[in-house]
XYZ file of N, CA and C in Angstrom:
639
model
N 12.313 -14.553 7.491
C 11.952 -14.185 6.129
C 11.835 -12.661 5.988
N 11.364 -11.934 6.965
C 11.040 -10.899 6.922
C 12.726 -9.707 6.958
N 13.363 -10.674 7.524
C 14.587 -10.006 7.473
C 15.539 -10.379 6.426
N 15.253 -11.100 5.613
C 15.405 -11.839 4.188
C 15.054 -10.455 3.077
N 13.953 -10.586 3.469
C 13.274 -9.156 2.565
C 13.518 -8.133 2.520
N 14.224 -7.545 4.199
C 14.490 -6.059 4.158
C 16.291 -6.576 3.995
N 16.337 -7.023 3.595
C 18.120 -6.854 2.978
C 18.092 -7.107 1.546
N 16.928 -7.617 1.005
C 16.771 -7.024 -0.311
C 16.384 -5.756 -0.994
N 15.614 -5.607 0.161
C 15.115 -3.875 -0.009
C 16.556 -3.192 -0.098
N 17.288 -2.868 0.915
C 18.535 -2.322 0.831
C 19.226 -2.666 0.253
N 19.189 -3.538 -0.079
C 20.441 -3.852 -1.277
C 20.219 -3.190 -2.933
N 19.303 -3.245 -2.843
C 18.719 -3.104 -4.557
C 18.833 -1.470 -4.361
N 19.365 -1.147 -5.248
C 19.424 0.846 -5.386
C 19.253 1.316 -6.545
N 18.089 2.248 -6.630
C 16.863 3.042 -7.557
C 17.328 4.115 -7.888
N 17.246 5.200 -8.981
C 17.349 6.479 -8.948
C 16.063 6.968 -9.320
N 15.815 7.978 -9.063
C 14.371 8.667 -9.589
C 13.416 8.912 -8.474
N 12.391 9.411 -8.947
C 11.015 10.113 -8.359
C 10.757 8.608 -6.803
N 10.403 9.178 -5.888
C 9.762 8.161 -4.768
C 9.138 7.050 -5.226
N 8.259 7.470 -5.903
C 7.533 6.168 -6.620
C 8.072 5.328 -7.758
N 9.232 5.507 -8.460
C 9.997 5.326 -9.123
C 11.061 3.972 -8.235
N 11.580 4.676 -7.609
C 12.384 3.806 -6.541
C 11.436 2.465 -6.172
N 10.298 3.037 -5.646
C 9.320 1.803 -4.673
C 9.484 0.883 -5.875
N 8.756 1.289 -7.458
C 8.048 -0.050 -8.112
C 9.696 -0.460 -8.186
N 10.521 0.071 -8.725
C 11.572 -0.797 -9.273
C 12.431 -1.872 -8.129
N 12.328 -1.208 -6.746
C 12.790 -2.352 -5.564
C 11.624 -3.056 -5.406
N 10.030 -3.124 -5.544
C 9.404 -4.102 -5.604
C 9.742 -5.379 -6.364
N 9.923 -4.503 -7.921
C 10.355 -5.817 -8.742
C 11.529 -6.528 -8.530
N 12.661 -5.457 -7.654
C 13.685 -6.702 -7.634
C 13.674 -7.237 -6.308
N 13.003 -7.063 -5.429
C 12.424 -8.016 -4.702
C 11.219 -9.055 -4.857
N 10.730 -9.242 -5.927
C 9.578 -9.924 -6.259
C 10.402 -11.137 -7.280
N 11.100 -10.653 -7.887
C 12.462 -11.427 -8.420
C 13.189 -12.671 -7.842
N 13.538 -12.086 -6.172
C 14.277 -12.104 -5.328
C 13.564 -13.436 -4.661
N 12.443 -13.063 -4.374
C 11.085 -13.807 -3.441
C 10.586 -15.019 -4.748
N 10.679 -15.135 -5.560
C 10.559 -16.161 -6.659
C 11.550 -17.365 -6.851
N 12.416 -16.325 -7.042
C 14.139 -17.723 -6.790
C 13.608 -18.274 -5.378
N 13.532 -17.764 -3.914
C 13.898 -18.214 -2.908
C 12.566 -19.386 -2.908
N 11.198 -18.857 -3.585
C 10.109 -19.828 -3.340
C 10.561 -21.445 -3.700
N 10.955 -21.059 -5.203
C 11.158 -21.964 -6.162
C 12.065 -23.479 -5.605
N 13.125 -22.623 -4.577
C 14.116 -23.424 -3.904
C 13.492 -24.074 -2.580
N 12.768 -23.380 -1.993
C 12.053 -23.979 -1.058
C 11.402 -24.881 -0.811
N 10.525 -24.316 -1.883
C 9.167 -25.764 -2.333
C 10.105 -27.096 -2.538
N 10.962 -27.104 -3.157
C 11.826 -27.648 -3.460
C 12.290 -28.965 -2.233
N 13.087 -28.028 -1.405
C 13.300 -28.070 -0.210
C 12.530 -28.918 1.153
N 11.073 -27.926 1.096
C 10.354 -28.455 1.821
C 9.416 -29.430 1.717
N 9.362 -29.664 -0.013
C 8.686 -31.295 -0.181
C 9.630 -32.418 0.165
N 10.885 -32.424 -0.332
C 11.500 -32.918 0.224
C 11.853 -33.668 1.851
N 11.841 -32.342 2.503
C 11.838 -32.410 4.135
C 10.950 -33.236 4.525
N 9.366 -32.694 4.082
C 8.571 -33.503 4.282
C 8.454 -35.135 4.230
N 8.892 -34.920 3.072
C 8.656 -36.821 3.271
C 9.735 -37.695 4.005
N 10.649 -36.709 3.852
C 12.103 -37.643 5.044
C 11.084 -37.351 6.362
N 10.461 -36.748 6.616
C 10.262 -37.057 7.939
C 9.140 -37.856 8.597
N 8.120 -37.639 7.344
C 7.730 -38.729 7.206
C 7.978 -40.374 7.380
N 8.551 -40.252 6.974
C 9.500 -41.453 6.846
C 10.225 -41.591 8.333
N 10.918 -40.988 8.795
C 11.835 -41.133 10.010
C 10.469 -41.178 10.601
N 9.026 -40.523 11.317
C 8.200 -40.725 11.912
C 8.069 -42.419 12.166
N 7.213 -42.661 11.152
C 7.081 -44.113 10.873
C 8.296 -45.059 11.340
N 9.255 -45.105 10.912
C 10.244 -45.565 11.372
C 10.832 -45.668 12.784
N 10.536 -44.497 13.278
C 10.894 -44.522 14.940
C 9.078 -45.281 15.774
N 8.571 -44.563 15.190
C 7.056 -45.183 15.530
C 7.007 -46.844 15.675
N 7.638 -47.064 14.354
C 7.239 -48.944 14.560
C 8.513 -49.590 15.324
N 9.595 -48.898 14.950
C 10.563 -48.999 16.835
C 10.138 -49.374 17.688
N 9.074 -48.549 18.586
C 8.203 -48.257 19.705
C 7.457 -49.089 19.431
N 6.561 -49.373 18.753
C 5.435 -50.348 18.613
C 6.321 -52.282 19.278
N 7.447 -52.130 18.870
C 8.420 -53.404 19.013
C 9.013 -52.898 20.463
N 8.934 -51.921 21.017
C 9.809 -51.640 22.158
C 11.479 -51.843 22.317
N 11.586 -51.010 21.015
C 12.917 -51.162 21.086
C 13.158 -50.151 20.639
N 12.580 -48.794 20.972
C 13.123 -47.807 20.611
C 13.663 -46.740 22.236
N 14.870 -46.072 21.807
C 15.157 -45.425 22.977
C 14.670 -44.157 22.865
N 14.532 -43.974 24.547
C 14.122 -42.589 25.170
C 14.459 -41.054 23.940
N 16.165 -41.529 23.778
C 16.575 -40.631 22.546
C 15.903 -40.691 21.549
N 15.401 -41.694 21.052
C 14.309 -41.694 19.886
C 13.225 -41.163 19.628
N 12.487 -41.349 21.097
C 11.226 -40.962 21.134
C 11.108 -39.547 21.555
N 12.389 -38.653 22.106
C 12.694 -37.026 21.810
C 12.547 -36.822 20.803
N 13.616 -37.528 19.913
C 13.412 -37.165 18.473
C 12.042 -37.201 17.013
N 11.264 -38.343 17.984
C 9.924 -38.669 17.207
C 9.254 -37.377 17.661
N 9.195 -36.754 18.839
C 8.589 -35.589 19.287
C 8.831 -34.439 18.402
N 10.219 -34.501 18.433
C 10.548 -33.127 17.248
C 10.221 -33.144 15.962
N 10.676 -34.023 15.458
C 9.884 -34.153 13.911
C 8.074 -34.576 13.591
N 7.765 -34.766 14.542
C 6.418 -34.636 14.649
C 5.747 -33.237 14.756
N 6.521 -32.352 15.811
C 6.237 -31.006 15.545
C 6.532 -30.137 13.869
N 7.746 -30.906 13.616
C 8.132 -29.924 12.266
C 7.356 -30.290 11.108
N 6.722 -31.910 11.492
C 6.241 -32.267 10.354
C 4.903 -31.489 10.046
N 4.333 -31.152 11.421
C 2.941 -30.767 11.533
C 3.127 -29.078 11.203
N 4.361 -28.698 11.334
C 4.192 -27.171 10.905
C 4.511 -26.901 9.482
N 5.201 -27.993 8.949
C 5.069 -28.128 7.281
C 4.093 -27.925 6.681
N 2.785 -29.080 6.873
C 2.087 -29.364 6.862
C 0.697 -28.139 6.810
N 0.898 -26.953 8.346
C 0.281 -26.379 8.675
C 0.312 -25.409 7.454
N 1.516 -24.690 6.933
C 2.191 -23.916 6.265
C 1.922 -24.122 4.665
N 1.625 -25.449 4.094
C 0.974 -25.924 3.120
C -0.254 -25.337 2.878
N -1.197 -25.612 3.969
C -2.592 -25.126 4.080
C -2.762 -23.891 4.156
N -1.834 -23.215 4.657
C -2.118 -21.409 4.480
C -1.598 -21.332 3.301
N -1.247 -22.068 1.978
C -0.497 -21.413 1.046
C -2.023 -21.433 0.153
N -2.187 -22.762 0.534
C -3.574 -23.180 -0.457
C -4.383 -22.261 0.153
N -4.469 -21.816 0.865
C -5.540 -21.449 1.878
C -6.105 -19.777 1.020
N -4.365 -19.422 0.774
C -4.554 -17.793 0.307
C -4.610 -17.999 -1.408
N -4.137 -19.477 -1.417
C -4.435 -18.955 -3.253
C -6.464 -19.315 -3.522
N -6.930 -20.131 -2.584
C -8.087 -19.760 -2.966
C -9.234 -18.878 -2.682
N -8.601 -18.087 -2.092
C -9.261 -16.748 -1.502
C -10.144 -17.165 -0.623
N -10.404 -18.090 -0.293
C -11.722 -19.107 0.840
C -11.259 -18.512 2.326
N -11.517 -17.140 2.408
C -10.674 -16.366 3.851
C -11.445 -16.621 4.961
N -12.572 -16.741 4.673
C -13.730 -17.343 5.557
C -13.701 -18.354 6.307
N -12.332 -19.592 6.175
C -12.501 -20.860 6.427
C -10.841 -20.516 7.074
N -10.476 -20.794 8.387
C -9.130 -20.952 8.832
C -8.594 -22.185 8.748
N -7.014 -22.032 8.649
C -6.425 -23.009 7.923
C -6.121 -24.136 9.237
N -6.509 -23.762 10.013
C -6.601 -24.992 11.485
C -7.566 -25.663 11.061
N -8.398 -25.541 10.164
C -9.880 -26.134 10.495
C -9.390 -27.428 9.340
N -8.235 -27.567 8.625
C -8.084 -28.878 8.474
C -8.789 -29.215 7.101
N -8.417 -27.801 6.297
C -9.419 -27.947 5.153
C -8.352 -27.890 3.976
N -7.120 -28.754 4.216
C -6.331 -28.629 2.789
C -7.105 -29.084 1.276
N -7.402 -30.108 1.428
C -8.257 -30.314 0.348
C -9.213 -29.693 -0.585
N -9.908 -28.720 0.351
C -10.726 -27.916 -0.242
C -10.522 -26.951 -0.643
N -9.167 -26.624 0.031
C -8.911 -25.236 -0.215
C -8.114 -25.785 -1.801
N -7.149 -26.726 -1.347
C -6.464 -27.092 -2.858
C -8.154 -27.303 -4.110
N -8.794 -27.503 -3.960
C -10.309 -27.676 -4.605
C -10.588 -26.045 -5.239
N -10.974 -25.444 -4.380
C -11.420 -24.593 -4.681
C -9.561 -23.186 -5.469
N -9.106 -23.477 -5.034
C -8.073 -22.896 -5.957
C -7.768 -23.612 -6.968
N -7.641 -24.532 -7.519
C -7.657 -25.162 -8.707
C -9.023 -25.113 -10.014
N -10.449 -24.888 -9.083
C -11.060 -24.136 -9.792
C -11.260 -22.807 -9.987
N -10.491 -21.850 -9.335
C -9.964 -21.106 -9.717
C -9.203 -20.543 -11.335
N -8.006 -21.312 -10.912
C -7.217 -20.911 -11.854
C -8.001 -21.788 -13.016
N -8.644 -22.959 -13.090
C -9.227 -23.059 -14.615
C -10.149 -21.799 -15.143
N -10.667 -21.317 -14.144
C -12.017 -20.657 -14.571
C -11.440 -18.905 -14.847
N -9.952 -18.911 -14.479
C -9.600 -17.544 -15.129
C -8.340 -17.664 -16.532
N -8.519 -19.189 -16.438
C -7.286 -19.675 -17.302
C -8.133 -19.601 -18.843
N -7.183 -18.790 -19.902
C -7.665 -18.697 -21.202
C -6.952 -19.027 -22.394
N -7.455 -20.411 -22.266
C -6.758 -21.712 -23.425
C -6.872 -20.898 -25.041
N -7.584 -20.444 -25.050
C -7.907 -20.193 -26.548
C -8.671 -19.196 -26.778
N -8.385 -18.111 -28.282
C -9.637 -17.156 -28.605
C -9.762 -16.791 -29.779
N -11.119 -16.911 -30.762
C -11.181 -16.187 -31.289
C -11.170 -15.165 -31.682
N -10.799 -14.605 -33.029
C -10.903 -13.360 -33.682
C -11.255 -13.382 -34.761
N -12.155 -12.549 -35.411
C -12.793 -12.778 -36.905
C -13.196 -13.889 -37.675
N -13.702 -15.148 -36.742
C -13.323 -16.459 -37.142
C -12.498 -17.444 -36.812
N -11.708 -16.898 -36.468
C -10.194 -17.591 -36.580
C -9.704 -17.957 -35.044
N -9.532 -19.137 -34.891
C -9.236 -19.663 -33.170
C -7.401 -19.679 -33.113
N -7.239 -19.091 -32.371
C -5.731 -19.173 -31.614
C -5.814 -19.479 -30.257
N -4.549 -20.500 -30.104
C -3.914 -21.053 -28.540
C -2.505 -20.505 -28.519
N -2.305 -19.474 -29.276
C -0.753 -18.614 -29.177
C -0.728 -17.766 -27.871
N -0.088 -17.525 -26.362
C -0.407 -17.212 -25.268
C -0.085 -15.229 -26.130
N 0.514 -15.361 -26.763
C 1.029 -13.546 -27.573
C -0.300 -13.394 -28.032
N -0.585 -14.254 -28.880
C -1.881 -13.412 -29.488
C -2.893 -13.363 -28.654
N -3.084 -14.219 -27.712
C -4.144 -13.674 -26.297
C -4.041 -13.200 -25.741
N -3.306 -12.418 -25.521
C -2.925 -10.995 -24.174
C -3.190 -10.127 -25.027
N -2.335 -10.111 -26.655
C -3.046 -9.188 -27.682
C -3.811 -8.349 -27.813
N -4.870 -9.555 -28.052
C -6.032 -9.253 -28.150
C -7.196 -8.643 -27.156
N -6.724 -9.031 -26.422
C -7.442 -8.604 -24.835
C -7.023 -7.407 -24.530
N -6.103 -7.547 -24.223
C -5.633 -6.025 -24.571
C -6.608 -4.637 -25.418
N -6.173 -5.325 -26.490
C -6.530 -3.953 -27.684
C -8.258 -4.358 -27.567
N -9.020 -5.083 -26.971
C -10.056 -5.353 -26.903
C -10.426 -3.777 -25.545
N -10.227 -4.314 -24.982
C -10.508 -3.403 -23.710
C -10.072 -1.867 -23.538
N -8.760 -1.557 -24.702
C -8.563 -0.523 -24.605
C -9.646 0.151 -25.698
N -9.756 -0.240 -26.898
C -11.350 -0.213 -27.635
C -12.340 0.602 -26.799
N -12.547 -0.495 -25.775
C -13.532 -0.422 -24.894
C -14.041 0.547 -24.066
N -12.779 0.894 -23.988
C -12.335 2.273 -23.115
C -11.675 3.883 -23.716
N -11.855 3.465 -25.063
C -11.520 4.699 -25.805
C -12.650 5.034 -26.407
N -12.906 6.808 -26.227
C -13.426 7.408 -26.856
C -13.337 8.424 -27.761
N -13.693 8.061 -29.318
C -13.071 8.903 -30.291
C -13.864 10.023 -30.756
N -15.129 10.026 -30.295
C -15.915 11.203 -30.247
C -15.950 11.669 -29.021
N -15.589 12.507 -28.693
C -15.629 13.193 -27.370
C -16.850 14.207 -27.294
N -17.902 14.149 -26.753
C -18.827 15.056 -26.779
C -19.195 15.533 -24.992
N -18.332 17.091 -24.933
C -18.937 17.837 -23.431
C -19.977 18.537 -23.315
N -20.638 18.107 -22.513
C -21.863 19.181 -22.353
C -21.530 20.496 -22.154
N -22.081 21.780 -22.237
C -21.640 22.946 -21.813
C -22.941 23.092 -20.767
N -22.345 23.417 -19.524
C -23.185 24.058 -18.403
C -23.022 25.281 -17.627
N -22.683 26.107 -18.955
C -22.229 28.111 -18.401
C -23.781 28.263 -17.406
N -24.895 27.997 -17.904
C -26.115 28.634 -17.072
C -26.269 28.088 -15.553
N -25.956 26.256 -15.382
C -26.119 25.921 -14.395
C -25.515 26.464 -12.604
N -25.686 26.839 -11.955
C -25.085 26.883 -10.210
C -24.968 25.687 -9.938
N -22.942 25.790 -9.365
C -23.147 24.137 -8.625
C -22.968 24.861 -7.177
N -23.157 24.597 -6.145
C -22.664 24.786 -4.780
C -21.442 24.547 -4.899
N -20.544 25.486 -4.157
C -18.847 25.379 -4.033
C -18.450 25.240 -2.565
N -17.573 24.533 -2.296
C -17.246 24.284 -0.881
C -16.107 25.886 -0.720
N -16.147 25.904 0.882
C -15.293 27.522 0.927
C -14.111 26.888 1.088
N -13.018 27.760 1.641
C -11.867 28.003 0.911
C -11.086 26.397 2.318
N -11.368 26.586 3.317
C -11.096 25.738 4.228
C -11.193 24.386 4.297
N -12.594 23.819 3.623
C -12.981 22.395 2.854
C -12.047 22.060 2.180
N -11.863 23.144 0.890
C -10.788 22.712 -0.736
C -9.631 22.863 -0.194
N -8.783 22.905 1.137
C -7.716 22.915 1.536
C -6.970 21.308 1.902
N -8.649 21.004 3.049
C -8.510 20.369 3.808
C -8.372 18.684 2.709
N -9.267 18.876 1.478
C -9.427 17.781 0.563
C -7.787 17.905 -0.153
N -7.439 18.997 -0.402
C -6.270 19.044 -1.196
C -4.820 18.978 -0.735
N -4.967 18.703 0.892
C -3.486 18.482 1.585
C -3.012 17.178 1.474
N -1.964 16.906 1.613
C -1.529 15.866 1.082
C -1.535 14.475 2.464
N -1.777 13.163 2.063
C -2.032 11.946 3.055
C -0.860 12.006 3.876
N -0.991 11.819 5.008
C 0.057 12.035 6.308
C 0.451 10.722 6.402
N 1.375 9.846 7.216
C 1.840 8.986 7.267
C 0.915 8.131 7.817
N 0.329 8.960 9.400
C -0.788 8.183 9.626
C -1.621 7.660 9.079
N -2.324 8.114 8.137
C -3.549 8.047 7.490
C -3.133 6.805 6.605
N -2.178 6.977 5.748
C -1.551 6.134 5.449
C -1.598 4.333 5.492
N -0.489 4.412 7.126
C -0.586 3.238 7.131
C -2.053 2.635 8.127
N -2.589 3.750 8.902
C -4.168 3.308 9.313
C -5.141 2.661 7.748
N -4.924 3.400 6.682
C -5.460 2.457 5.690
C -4.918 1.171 5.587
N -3.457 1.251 5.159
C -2.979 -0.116 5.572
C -3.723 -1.220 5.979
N -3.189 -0.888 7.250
C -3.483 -1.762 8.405
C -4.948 -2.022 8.606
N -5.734 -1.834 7.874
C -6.958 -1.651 8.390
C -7.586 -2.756 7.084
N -6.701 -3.073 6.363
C -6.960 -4.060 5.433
C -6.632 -5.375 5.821
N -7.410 -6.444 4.944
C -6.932 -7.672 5.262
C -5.892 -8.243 4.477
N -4.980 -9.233 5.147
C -3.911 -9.142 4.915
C -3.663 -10.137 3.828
N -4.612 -10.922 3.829
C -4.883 -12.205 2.602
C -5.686 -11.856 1.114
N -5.879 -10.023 1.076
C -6.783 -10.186 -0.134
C -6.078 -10.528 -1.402
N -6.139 -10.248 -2.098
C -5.809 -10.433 -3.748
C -4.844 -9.540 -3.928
N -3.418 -9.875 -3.900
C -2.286 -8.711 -4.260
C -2.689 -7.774 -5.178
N -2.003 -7.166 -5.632
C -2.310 -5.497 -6.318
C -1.606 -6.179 -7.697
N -1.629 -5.359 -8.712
C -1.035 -4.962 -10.022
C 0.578 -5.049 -9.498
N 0.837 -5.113 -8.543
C 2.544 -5.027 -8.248
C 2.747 -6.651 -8.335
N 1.601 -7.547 -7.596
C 1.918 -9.137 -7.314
C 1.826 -9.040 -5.728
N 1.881 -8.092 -4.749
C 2.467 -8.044 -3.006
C 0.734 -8.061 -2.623
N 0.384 -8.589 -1.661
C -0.378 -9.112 -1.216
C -0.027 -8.024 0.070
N -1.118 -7.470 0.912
C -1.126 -6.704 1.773
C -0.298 -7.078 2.902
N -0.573 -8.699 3.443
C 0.664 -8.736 4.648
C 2.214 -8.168 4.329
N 2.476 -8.181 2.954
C 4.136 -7.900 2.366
C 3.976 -6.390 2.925
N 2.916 -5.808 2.519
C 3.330 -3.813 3.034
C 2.949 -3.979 4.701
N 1.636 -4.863 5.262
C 2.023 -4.533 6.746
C 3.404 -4.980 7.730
N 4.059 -6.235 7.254
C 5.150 -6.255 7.753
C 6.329 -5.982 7.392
């Protein structure tokens, strides 16, 4: 997968400022990573239950003793794939309910599917008033929220204090250098890396393991 990703990276070509380039190959890799989910899930529910199925099937073979040696290789293998399906399920649920506290060995699909489903009700916004008036239009609720918060955050009286009389202490010339040089690579990805890799993606949608690997 990971080499899935960096041939989307290269493939997709940006013009403009550094940061310019990054968001716009994010998005067409976030694009990219959506189709491939979409097909997967797809895919791997699927898988799942065929093997399911072939399990059982070679299983009650054996139970009758009439299943061959070749069979029971093969019950081995799809028993492994079934269980890493399976495993791979639970880390999905695992990260949509932010429950990071609880590892996904510990056999907690349920809860985790639990607790992410109350989730998304409890940030999900069916409906809102304005002046009276109730809307379930998903336009007029981003709208509004919107121009609510920017409200919120605008100020149309601007009032500065003047502090000509006050002394602040000034750092010397070596401090305001050292604050004003620019982040080194190190520093960088030591922030990175120094994060966890399951928190709550950013304003981009990428979730920290996407920048550590």
């Amino acid at each position: 997968m990971v080499e899935l990703m960096g041939e989307w990276w290269v493939s997709h070509q940006a013009d403009g400022a550094a940061d310019v380039v990054i968001r716009e190959k994010l998005r067409a890799v976030k694009k990219k990573l959506k189709d491939w989910n979409s097909n997967r899930l797809g895919e791997r529910s699927g898988r799942k239950l065929w093997l399911s199925d072939r399990i059982r099937e070679i299983s009650l073979a054996d139970e009758e003793e009439i299943a061959t040696e070749e069979k029971l290789t093969e019950l081995g293998l799809h028993k492994d794939e079934h269980k890493h399906l399976l495993l791979q399920e639970e880390i999905l649920w695992r990260q949509k309910s932010r429950a990071v506290w609880l590892k996904e060995v510990d056999k907690n699909t349920a809860y985790f599917h639990s607790i992410a489903s109350a989730r998304r009700r409890n940030n999900h916004i069916a409906a809102i008033e304005v002046d009276g008036v109730s809307s379930f239009n998903r336009g007029v609720i981003t709208k509004e929220i919107l121009d609510f918060f920017k409200s919120l955050y605008f100020l149309e009286d601007i009032v500065r204090p003047v502090l000509d009389d006050v002394q602040f202490k000034v750092l010397d010339e070596q401090s305001m250098s050292v604050l004003e040089r620019p982040f080194s690579d190190e520093e960088v990805e030591a922030g990175v890396f120094s994060m966890d890799r399951d928190k709550a993606p950013g304003p981009d949608g990428f979730c920290l393991a996407f920048f550590q690997s």
